[in-house]
Short mmCIF file of C-alpha atoms and ligand atoms in Angstrom, two decimals:
data_model
loop_
_atom_site.label_atom_id
_atom_site.label_comp_id
_atom_site.label_asym_id
_atom_site.label_seq_id
_atom_site.Cartn_x
_atom_site.Cartn_y
_atom_site.Cartn_z
CA UNK A 1 -0.34 -0.25 -0.13
CA UNK A 2 1.45 3.47 -0.62
CA UNK A 3 2.10 5.65 1.91
CA UNK A 4 1.53 9.42 2.37
CA UNK A 5 4.06 11.57 3.86
CA UNK A 6 2.28 14.12 6.26
CA UNK A 7 5.83 15.74 6.53
CA UNK A 8 5.75 19.23 5.54
CA UNK A 9 8.43 20.94 4.89
CA UNK A 10 9.74 24.28 6.95
CA UNK A 11 9.94 26.67 4.46
CA UNK A 12 10.69 30.42 5.08
CA UNK A 13 7.26 31.13 4.76
CA UNK A 14 5.77 28.31 6.88
CA UNK A 15 8.32 29.60 10.02
CA UNK A 16 6.70 32.72 9.29
CA UNK A 17 3.38 31.81 9.66
CA UNK A 18 3.94 29.89 12.55
CA UNK A 19 5.86 32.78 14.20
CA UNK A 20 2.61 34.80 13.36
CA UNK A 21 0.40 31.94 14.94
CA UNK A 22 2.15 31.71 18.28
CA UNK A 23 2.02 35.61 18.52
CA UNK A 24 -1.20 35.94 17.92
CA UNK A 25 -2.07 33.09 20.70
CA UNK A 26 -0.01 34.61 23.15
CA UNK A 27 -2.35 37.98 22.34
CA UNK A 28 -5.16 36.36 22.66
CA UNK A 29 -4.23 34.73 25.79
CA UNK A 30 -2.64 37.86 27.31
CA UNK A 31 -4.78 38.91 30.39
CA UNK A 32 -6.68 41.90 30.15
CA UNK A 33 -8.92 44.42 32.52
CA UNK A 34 -12.71 44.11 32.20
CA UNK A 35 -15.12 46.35 33.28
CA UNK A 36 -18.48 45.36 35.83
CA UNK A 37 -20.32 48.35 36.14
CA UNK A 38 -21.96 48.31 39.02
CA UNK A 39 -24.16 51.66 39.15
CA UNK A 40 -28.02 49.65 39.07
CA UNK A 41 -26.87 47.31 42.65
CA UNK A 42 -24.24 49.83 44.43
CA UNK A 43 -24.55 53.05 42.76
CA UNK A 44 -28.99 52.90 43.25
CA UNK A 45 -28.35 51.36 47.08
CA UNK A 46 -26.91 54.48 48.30
CA UNK A 47 -28.29 56.80 50.79
CA UNK A 48 -30.65 59.51 49.91
CA UNK A 49 -30.28 58.41 45.91
CA UNK A 50 -32.36 56.47 43.85
CA UNK A 51 -32.78 55.60 40.34
CA UNK A 52 -36.36 54.83 38.31
CA UNK A 53 -36.42 50.89 36.50
CA UNK A 54 -36.64 53.08 33.28
CA UNK A 55 -33.42 54.80 34.28
CA UNK A 56 -32.06 51.39 35.12
CA UNK A 57 -32.93 50.13 32.06
CA UNK A 58 -31.81 53.12 30.08
CA UNK A 59 -28.42 52.90 31.62
CA UNK A 60 -27.91 49.17 30.83
CA UNK A 61 -28.20 49.96 26.93
CA UNK A 62 -25.75 52.73 27.05
CA UNK A 63 -23.35 50.63 29.11
CA UNK A 64 -24.09 48.04 26.21
CA UNK A 65 -23.58 50.62 23.56
CA UNK A 66 -20.14 51.49 25.35
CA UNK A 67 -18.54 48.10 25.48
CA UNK A 68 -19.00 47.06 29.33
CA UNK A 69 -18.49 43.73 30.04
CA UNK A 70 -20.81 43.08 32.83
CA UNK A 71 -23.90 45.46 34.39
CA UNK A 72 -24.53 44.49 37.99
CA UNK A 73 -28.47 44.76 37.01
CA UNK A 74 -29.71 44.88 41.08
CA UNK A 75 -31.27 42.67 43.44
CA UNK A 76 -33.54 39.73 42.17
CA UNK A 77 -34.27 38.86 45.53
CA UNK A 78 -36.20 42.00 46.25
CA UNK A 79 -39.82 42.17 45.07
CA UNK A 80 -39.61 45.28 43.17
CA UNK A 81 -36.55 44.63 41.08
CA UNK A 82 -38.17 41.34 39.60
CA UNK A 83 -40.24 42.74 36.95
CA UNK A 84 -37.51 45.19 35.54
CA UNK A 85 -34.70 42.65 36.06
CA UNK A 86 -36.78 39.84 33.73
CA UNK A 87 -37.69 42.56 31.25
CA UNK A 88 -33.91 43.74 30.66
CA UNK A 89 -33.39 39.93 30.13
CA UNK A 90 -36.01 39.74 27.59
CA UNK A 91 -33.95 42.77 26.02
CA UNK A 92 -31.39 40.62 25.51
CA UNK A 93 -33.29 37.84 23.60
CA UNK A 94 -34.61 40.82 21.67
CA UNK A 95 -30.78 41.67 20.56
CA UNK A 96 -31.46 45.02 22.03
CA UNK A 97 -28.65 44.27 24.60
CA UNK A 98 -26.30 42.84 22.49
CA UNK A 99 -23.24 41.47 24.48
CA UNK A 100 -23.42 42.80 28.02
CA UNK A 101 -23.44 40.36 30.76
CA UNK A 102 -26.66 41.38 32.72
CA UNK A 103 -25.68 39.76 36.19
CA UNK A 104 -27.96 40.06 39.69
CA UNK A 105 -26.48 40.31 43.07
CA UNK A 106 -27.36 38.33 46.07
CA UNK A 107 -25.95 37.14 49.36
CA UNK A 108 -23.98 33.91 49.31
CA UNK A 109 -27.12 32.07 51.17
CA UNK A 110 -28.43 28.92 49.38
CA UNK A 111 -32.05 30.67 50.11
CA UNK A 112 -31.07 33.68 48.56
CA UNK A 113 -29.47 31.84 45.57
CA UNK A 114 -32.97 29.41 45.29
CA UNK A 115 -35.16 33.02 45.22
CA UNK A 116 -33.14 34.56 42.71
CA UNK A 117 -33.90 32.07 40.30
CA UNK A 118 -37.18 31.53 41.11
CA UNK A 119 -37.74 35.36 40.93
CA UNK A 120 -35.67 35.67 37.20
CA UNK A 121 -35.27 32.13 36.00
CA UNK A 122 -33.55 33.25 32.78
CA UNK A 123 -30.58 35.24 34.37
CA UNK A 124 -27.13 33.61 33.30
CA UNK A 125 -24.72 35.58 35.56
CA UNK A 126 -24.52 36.00 38.90
CA UNK A 127 -22.56 37.41 42.01
CA UNK A 128 -22.67 35.73 45.49
CA UNK A 129 -21.36 38.00 49.01
CA UNK A 130 -20.78 36.95 52.17
CA UNK A 131 -18.21 38.91 54.31
CA UNK A 132 -14.89 37.33 55.13
CA UNK A 133 -13.23 39.83 57.72
CA UNK A 134 -13.07 38.70 61.39
CA UNK A 135 -14.09 42.07 62.20
CA UNK A 136 -17.36 41.36 60.52
CA UNK A 137 -17.78 38.03 61.23
CA UNK A 138 -17.75 39.01 64.71
CA UNK A 139 -19.60 42.18 64.54
CA UNK A 140 -22.61 40.82 61.78
CA UNK A 141 -22.83 37.46 63.26
CA UNK A 142 -22.17 37.98 67.11
CA UNK A 143 -20.57 34.60 67.64
CA UNK A 144 -23.60 32.81 65.74
CA UNK A 145 -20.59 31.90 62.61
CA UNK A 146 -17.89 31.08 62.31
CA UNK A 147 -15.15 31.37 59.14
CA UNK A 148 -16.13 27.77 58.46
CA UNK A 149 -20.20 28.52 58.35
CA UNK A 150 -19.05 31.69 55.73
CA UNK A 151 -17.22 28.51 53.81
CA UNK A 152 -20.22 26.20 53.81
CA UNK A 153 -22.54 28.94 53.09
CA UNK A 154 -20.86 29.82 50.01
CA UNK A 155 -20.16 26.83 48.74
CA UNK A 156 -23.85 25.54 49.14
CA UNK A 157 -24.75 29.12 46.96
CA UNK A 158 -22.27 28.29 44.80
CA UNK A 159 -23.94 24.86 43.93
CA UNK A 160 -27.44 26.35 44.14
CA UNK A 161 -26.47 28.45 41.18
CA UNK A 162 -24.82 25.75 38.97
CA UNK A 163 -27.74 23.69 39.73
CA UNK A 164 -30.10 27.01 38.05
CA UNK A 165 -27.68 26.83 35.37
CA UNK A 166 -25.71 30.04 36.16
CA UNK A 167 -23.28 30.38 33.14
CA UNK A 168 -20.34 32.74 35.57
CA UNK A 169 -20.81 33.18 39.28
CA UNK A 170 -18.69 35.50 40.82
CA UNK A 171 -18.14 34.99 44.92
CA UNK A 172 -17.87 38.31 46.30
CA UNK A 173 -15.48 38.57 49.55
CA UNK A 174 -16.87 41.42 51.27
CA UNK A 175 -14.32 43.14 53.70
CA UNK A 176 -11.73 41.59 51.45
CA UNK A 177 -8.99 44.21 52.18
CA UNK A 178 -9.33 43.53 56.22
CA UNK A 179 -9.29 39.79 55.65
CA UNK A 180 -6.30 37.61 55.80
CA UNK A 181 -4.99 36.47 52.88
CA UNK A 182 -5.08 33.02 54.20
CA UNK A 183 -8.44 33.21 54.60
CA UNK A 184 -9.34 34.85 50.92
CA UNK A 185 -7.13 31.96 49.55
CA UNK A 186 -8.87 29.07 51.52
CA UNK A 187 -12.63 31.47 50.35
CA UNK A 188 -10.96 31.29 46.52
CA UNK A 189 -10.27 27.60 46.32
CA UNK A 190 -13.52 26.44 48.05
CA UNK A 191 -15.69 28.63 45.77
CA UNK A 192 -13.75 27.46 42.36
CA UNK A 193 -13.80 23.84 43.44
CA UNK A 194 -17.35 24.45 43.79
CA UNK A 195 -17.91 25.89 40.29
CA UNK A 196 -17.23 29.66 40.72
CA UNK A 197 -15.28 31.93 37.96
CA UNK A 198 -14.09 34.90 39.22
CA UNK A 199 -13.88 36.52 42.93
CA UNK A 200 -14.60 39.61 43.85
CA UNK A 201 -12.09 41.71 46.16
CA UNK A 202 -14.32 44.34 48.10
CA UNK A 203 -12.32 47.22 49.52
CA UNK A 204 -15.93 47.56 51.04
CA UNK A 205 -14.65 50.61 54.05
CA UNK A 206 -12.20 51.64 51.10
CA UNK A 207 -9.36 51.20 53.27
CA UNK A 208 -6.64 49.97 50.45
CA UNK A 209 -4.06 52.06 49.27
CA UNK A 210 -2.22 51.35 45.94
CA UNK A 211 1.08 49.44 46.70
CA UNK A 212 -1.21 46.80 49.30
CA UNK A 213 -3.83 46.01 47.35
CA UNK A 214 -1.20 45.72 44.71
CA UNK A 215 0.62 43.32 46.24
CA UNK A 216 -2.09 41.47 47.99
CA UNK A 217 -4.24 40.53 44.63
CA UNK A 218 -0.83 39.94 43.11
CA UNK A 219 -0.17 37.41 45.95
CA UNK A 220 -3.88 36.10 45.72
CA UNK A 221 -3.81 35.51 41.91
CA UNK A 222 -0.26 33.96 42.18
CA UNK A 223 -1.35 31.53 44.54
CA UNK A 224 -4.87 30.79 43.20
CA UNK A 225 -4.68 31.15 39.27
CA UNK A 226 -7.84 32.78 39.74
CA UNK A 227 -9.70 35.65 37.83
CA UNK A 228 -9.78 38.76 40.31
CA UNK A 229 -12.64 41.51 40.58
CA UNK A 230 -11.78 44.57 42.23
CA UNK A 231 -14.50 46.31 44.00
CA UNK A 232 -13.26 49.55 45.37
CA UNK A 233 -14.82 52.42 47.65
CA UNK A 234 -13.81 56.35 47.65
CA UNK A 235 -13.58 56.93 51.33
CA UNK A 236 -9.82 57.94 51.33
CA UNK A 237 -10.07 59.21 47.76
CA UNK A 238 -8.16 56.69 45.66
CA UNK A 239 -10.82 54.42 44.52
CA UNK A 240 -9.68 54.20 40.78
CA UNK A 241 -6.20 54.24 42.22
CA UNK A 242 -6.79 51.29 44.00
CA UNK A 243 -8.98 49.21 41.57
CA UNK A 244 -5.83 49.78 38.87
CA UNK A 245 -3.36 48.65 41.26
CA UNK A 246 -4.84 45.97 42.46
CA UNK A 247 -5.91 44.92 39.07
CA UNK A 248 -2.67 45.16 37.76
CA UNK A 249 -1.03 43.01 40.83
CA UNK A 250 -3.93 40.31 39.21
CA UNK A 251 -2.75 40.79 35.55
CA UNK A 252 0.89 40.23 36.42
CA UNK A 253 0.60 37.27 37.87
CA UNK A 254 -1.18 36.34 34.82
CA UNK A 255 -4.85 35.97 35.52
CA UNK A 256 -7.99 38.54 34.07
CA UNK A 257 -8.99 41.51 36.60
CA UNK A 258 -12.30 42.75 36.26
CA UNK A 259 -12.91 46.52 37.51
CA UNK A 260 -16.23 47.16 39.14
CA UNK A 261 -17.16 50.84 38.29
CA UNK A 262 -20.10 53.03 39.01
CA UNK A 263 -20.80 55.64 36.57
CA UNK A 264 -19.78 58.99 37.76
CA UNK A 265 -18.94 57.32 41.04
CA UNK A 266 -22.26 57.41 42.57
CA UNK A 267 -22.23 54.47 45.58
CA UNK A 268 -22.26 54.19 49.33
CA UNK A 269 -20.94 56.78 51.35
CA UNK A 270 -18.20 58.59 49.23
CA UNK A 271 -19.10 56.66 46.50
CA UNK A 272 -17.23 53.78 43.99
CA UNK A 273 -14.66 53.68 41.54
CA UNK A 274 -15.95 55.74 38.56
CA UNK A 275 -16.13 54.54 35.24
CA UNK A 276 -14.85 57.28 32.97
CA UNK A 277 -12.18 58.10 35.44
CA UNK A 278 -11.04 54.40 35.17
CA UNK A 279 -10.75 54.00 31.58
CA UNK A 280 -9.10 57.38 30.80
CA UNK A 281 -6.64 56.15 33.91
CA UNK A 282 -5.99 52.78 32.03
CA UNK A 283 -6.07 54.74 28.15
CA UNK A 284 -3.89 57.89 29.17
CA UNK A 285 -1.84 56.79 32.33
CA UNK A 286 1.84 56.99 30.52
CA UNK A 287 2.99 53.66 32.47
CA UNK A 288 -0.56 52.13 32.96
CA UNK A 289 -1.23 51.85 29.53
CA UNK A 290 1.08 49.44 28.70
CA UNK A 291 1.10 47.81 31.52
CA UNK A 292 -2.42 46.86 32.26
CA UNK A 293 -4.46 46.60 28.80
CA UNK A 294 -8.07 47.66 28.80
CA UNK A 295 -10.86 45.20 27.03
CA UNK A 296 -10.95 46.77 23.59
CA UNK A 297 -14.48 46.73 23.06
CA UNK A 298 -14.39 49.80 25.56
CA UNK A 299 -15.57 52.85 23.67
CA UNK A 300 -14.98 56.01 25.63
CA UNK A 301 -16.41 58.38 23.07
CA UNK A 302 -19.56 57.05 24.72
CA UNK A 303 -18.47 58.82 28.33
CA UNK A 304 -20.20 61.73 27.66
CA UNK A 305 -23.75 60.68 26.97
CA UNK A 306 -23.60 58.13 29.52
CA UNK A 307 -22.19 60.61 32.31
CA UNK A 308 -24.60 63.00 31.28
CA UNK A 309 -28.12 61.21 31.35
CA UNK A 310 -26.88 59.46 34.70
CA UNK A 311 -26.50 62.96 36.24
CA UNK A 312 -29.82 63.75 34.95
CA UNK A 313 -31.48 60.61 36.02
CA UNK A 314 -30.25 60.40 39.68
CA UNK A 315 -30.64 64.02 40.22
CA UNK A 316 -27.05 65.00 40.95
CA UNK A 317 -24.79 67.27 39.05
CA UNK A 318 -21.90 66.59 38.01
CA UNK A 319 -19.18 68.36 39.95
CA UNK A 320 -17.09 70.76 37.89
CA UNK A 321 -13.90 69.34 38.09
CA UNK A 322 -14.81 65.54 37.18
CA UNK A 323 -12.52 63.83 35.00
CA UNK A 324 -13.41 63.59 31.29
CA UNK A 325 -17.11 64.81 31.90
CA UNK A 326 -16.80 67.93 34.35
CA UNK A 327 -17.30 71.05 32.92
CA UNK A 328 -14.14 72.40 33.54
CA UNK A 329 -12.50 69.14 32.06
CA UNK A 330 -11.31 71.32 28.96
CA UNK A 331 -12.19 74.45 30.09
CA UNK A 332 -8.74 77.13 30.19
CA UNK A 333 -8.50 81.09 31.57
CA UNK A 334 -5.27 81.54 33.25
CA UNK A 335 -2.74 83.52 31.00
CA UNK A 336 0.02 80.75 30.51
CA UNK A 337 -2.48 77.79 30.31
CA UNK A 338 -4.98 79.82 27.71
CA UNK A 339 -2.03 80.72 25.58
CA UNK A 340 -0.64 77.32 25.80
CA UNK A 341 -4.14 75.01 25.09
CA UNK A 342 -4.81 77.68 22.22
CA UNK A 343 -1.14 77.04 20.57
CA UNK A 344 -1.69 73.37 20.85
CA UNK A 345 -3.83 71.76 23.18
CA UNK A 346 -1.29 68.86 24.00
CA UNK A 347 0.43 71.47 26.41
CA UNK A 348 -2.56 71.46 28.80
CA UNK A 349 -5.04 68.76 28.08
CA UNK A 350 -3.82 64.85 28.33
CA UNK A 351 -7.12 63.92 26.40
CA UNK A 352 -9.12 65.82 24.07
CA UNK A 353 -12.84 66.35 24.31
CA UNK A 354 -13.74 64.31 21.31
CA UNK A 355 -12.04 61.47 22.92
CA UNK A 356 -15.17 61.24 25.84
CA UNK A 357 -17.60 62.18 23.09
CA UNK A 358 -17.75 66.05 23.76
CA UNK A 359 -17.57 69.00 21.46
CA UNK A 360 -20.93 68.19 19.65
CA UNK A 361 -23.19 71.37 19.84
CA UNK A 362 -26.25 70.30 21.69
CA UNK A 363 -29.67 72.33 21.10
CA UNK A 364 -31.28 74.11 23.56
CA UNK A 365 -34.77 74.93 22.83
CA UNK A 366 -35.30 78.86 24.18
CA UNK A 367 -38.69 79.42 22.55
CA UNK A 368 -42.31 77.53 22.45
CA UNK A 369 -41.58 74.13 23.41
CA UNK A 370 -44.54 71.49 23.57
CA UNK A 371 -43.44 68.36 25.84
CA UNK A 372 -45.83 65.30 26.65
CA UNK A 373 -46.20 63.61 30.10
CA UNK A 374 -48.29 62.56 33.03
CA UNK A 375 -51.21 64.97 31.85
CA UNK A 376 -50.24 65.20 27.81
CA UNK A 377 -52.80 64.92 25.04
CA UNK A 378 -52.93 63.13 22.20
CA UNK A 379 -52.34 66.12 19.92
CA UNK A 380 -49.00 67.16 22.11
CA UNK A 381 -47.87 63.74 22.12
CA UNK A 382 -47.84 62.96 18.51
CA UNK A 383 -46.23 66.59 18.06
CA UNK A 384 -43.75 65.39 20.17
CA UNK A 385 -43.04 62.26 18.72
CA UNK A 386 -43.42 63.82 15.11
CA UNK A 387 -40.39 65.77 15.88
CA UNK A 388 -38.26 62.46 16.65
CA UNK A 389 -39.54 60.93 13.21
CA UNK A 390 -41.96 58.11 14.98
CA UNK A 391 -45.51 57.69 13.69
CA UNK A 392 -47.93 55.46 14.55
CA UNK A 393 -50.04 53.06 12.04
CA UNK A 394 -53.35 54.16 13.83
CA UNK A 395 -54.87 56.35 16.70
CA UNK A 396 -55.29 52.82 19.32
CA UNK A 397 -51.39 52.39 18.67
CA UNK A 398 -50.57 56.07 19.63
CA UNK A 399 -52.93 56.14 22.49
CA UNK A 400 -51.15 52.70 23.95
CA UNK A 401 -48.01 54.69 24.18
CA UNK A 402 -49.48 57.52 25.40
CA UNK A 403 -50.53 56.10 28.25
CA UNK A 404 -47.30 54.24 28.60
CA UNK A 405 -45.81 57.93 28.42
CA UNK A 406 -47.81 59.27 30.99
CA UNK A 407 -46.98 56.23 33.35
CA UNK A 408 -42.95 56.88 32.57
CA UNK A 409 -43.39 60.30 33.20
CA UNK A 410 -44.88 59.80 36.17
CA UNK A 411 -42.36 56.75 37.10
CA UNK A 412 -39.13 59.11 36.53
CA UNK A 413 -40.59 62.33 38.39
CA UNK A 414 -38.94 64.52 35.54
CA UNK A 415 -39.35 65.36 31.93
CA UNK A 416 -38.71 62.08 29.32
CA UNK A 417 -35.61 62.14 27.48
CA UNK A 418 -35.67 61.64 23.68
CA UNK A 419 -34.26 58.04 24.10
CA UNK A 420 -36.68 57.50 26.37
CA UNK A 421 -39.66 58.32 24.64
CA UNK A 422 -37.70 56.24 21.19
CA UNK A 423 -37.88 53.55 23.98
CA UNK A 424 -40.87 53.84 24.92
CA UNK A 425 -42.24 54.10 21.46
CA UNK A 426 -40.50 50.74 19.99
CA UNK A 427 -40.66 48.02 23.12
CA UNK A 428 -43.84 49.04 24.56
CA UNK A 429 -44.76 45.39 25.96
CA UNK A 430 -41.29 45.55 27.59
CA UNK A 431 -42.10 49.11 29.21
CA UNK A 432 -45.21 47.88 30.24
CA UNK A 433 -43.31 45.32 32.45
CA UNK A 434 -40.76 47.28 33.54
CA UNK A 435 -43.30 50.18 35.09
CA UNK A 436 -45.21 47.26 36.94
CA UNK A 437 -44.59 46.34 40.52
CA UNK A 438 -45.90 43.00 41.96
CA UNK A 439 -46.93 43.46 45.82
ZN1 ZN B 501 -20.00 48.07 47.54
#
């Protein structure tokens, strides 16, 4: 029988192809930073601020457009969140929300995970959280629980999530920064063995500093080879600094890192790690941009839109000096600065307004204006939608959408934005669900 040789002679070209494939594989394997935005969970749970469900939905859509990896949508165990979360999961099925993972947060308690999937059976991504530091275990459970009990609860909770078909499970160590590394390693291995996918290092009180957190995440990643999420608070004004340093530690040990952010830094007490500042730091900091590669899907040009929308939706002004989106971020007046910026903007600007999606003129109506809302009628409603280029098939359809617009305006307690009006007209049944709360 004739044998066929499978040997291929190594020509100059085939060597080049192999070299190319190897370098491509290396790039594919190179660890990166992904962003998980927690505005719709940590941002909204903050004292004295809140967000309507329609605004939470718009944020999920904007975060998706911005290329953010995951949005922590809220609390699936909380009754008033259920319809909103399920409606947003429907938006994923409809292809309106395209790429972003919609993830729910609950305690790492088996009963809570059960309730999560009873309420939201289509949920595919979950982060479960439990305190790991001795100070919290003593202070919260008052001697009724030990660290061993914490581990048992975590393992059982992960197993329940797995049983319900969770595709990704993050295990959150609350107060990780005040927990011994040995404990965190034990926590990670227990969760990993039960089927978890990522570890969330929570600097719950904002007590870490950039060097300490870098050393700690580096050690954790080396010991466990498990991806690490950074969840950092701003009590010492270092939320972004510690987040990127922690991510760098993980990346240098060869694992992916995920930074938790909120839009405009809204969050518990002094806030969370700000979304836009984090992207700016990873794109424009001289040293960081080479050391800590950021998920290439992220579109910084959407920064202005999302920052402005969140500020409007939360009823909280953006500080004048907010990185990227503050009104002074590209303002120059003093003699030397204005002269330098006029000659070459790079003299005094690290990035350009266009980089964050600014610079386009925005129309402000100063004359007659017709709006539609809670007490609006069909004529005004049609006028507003005509201007948006949206026309209805018949009167019946228009009246149905008008009714939803009335409810949405009541729900939001402020004029609806053009994007919100478009969304209501396009997905009335989804909006109906978002605006409905079951008691
Ligand atoms: Zn938090």
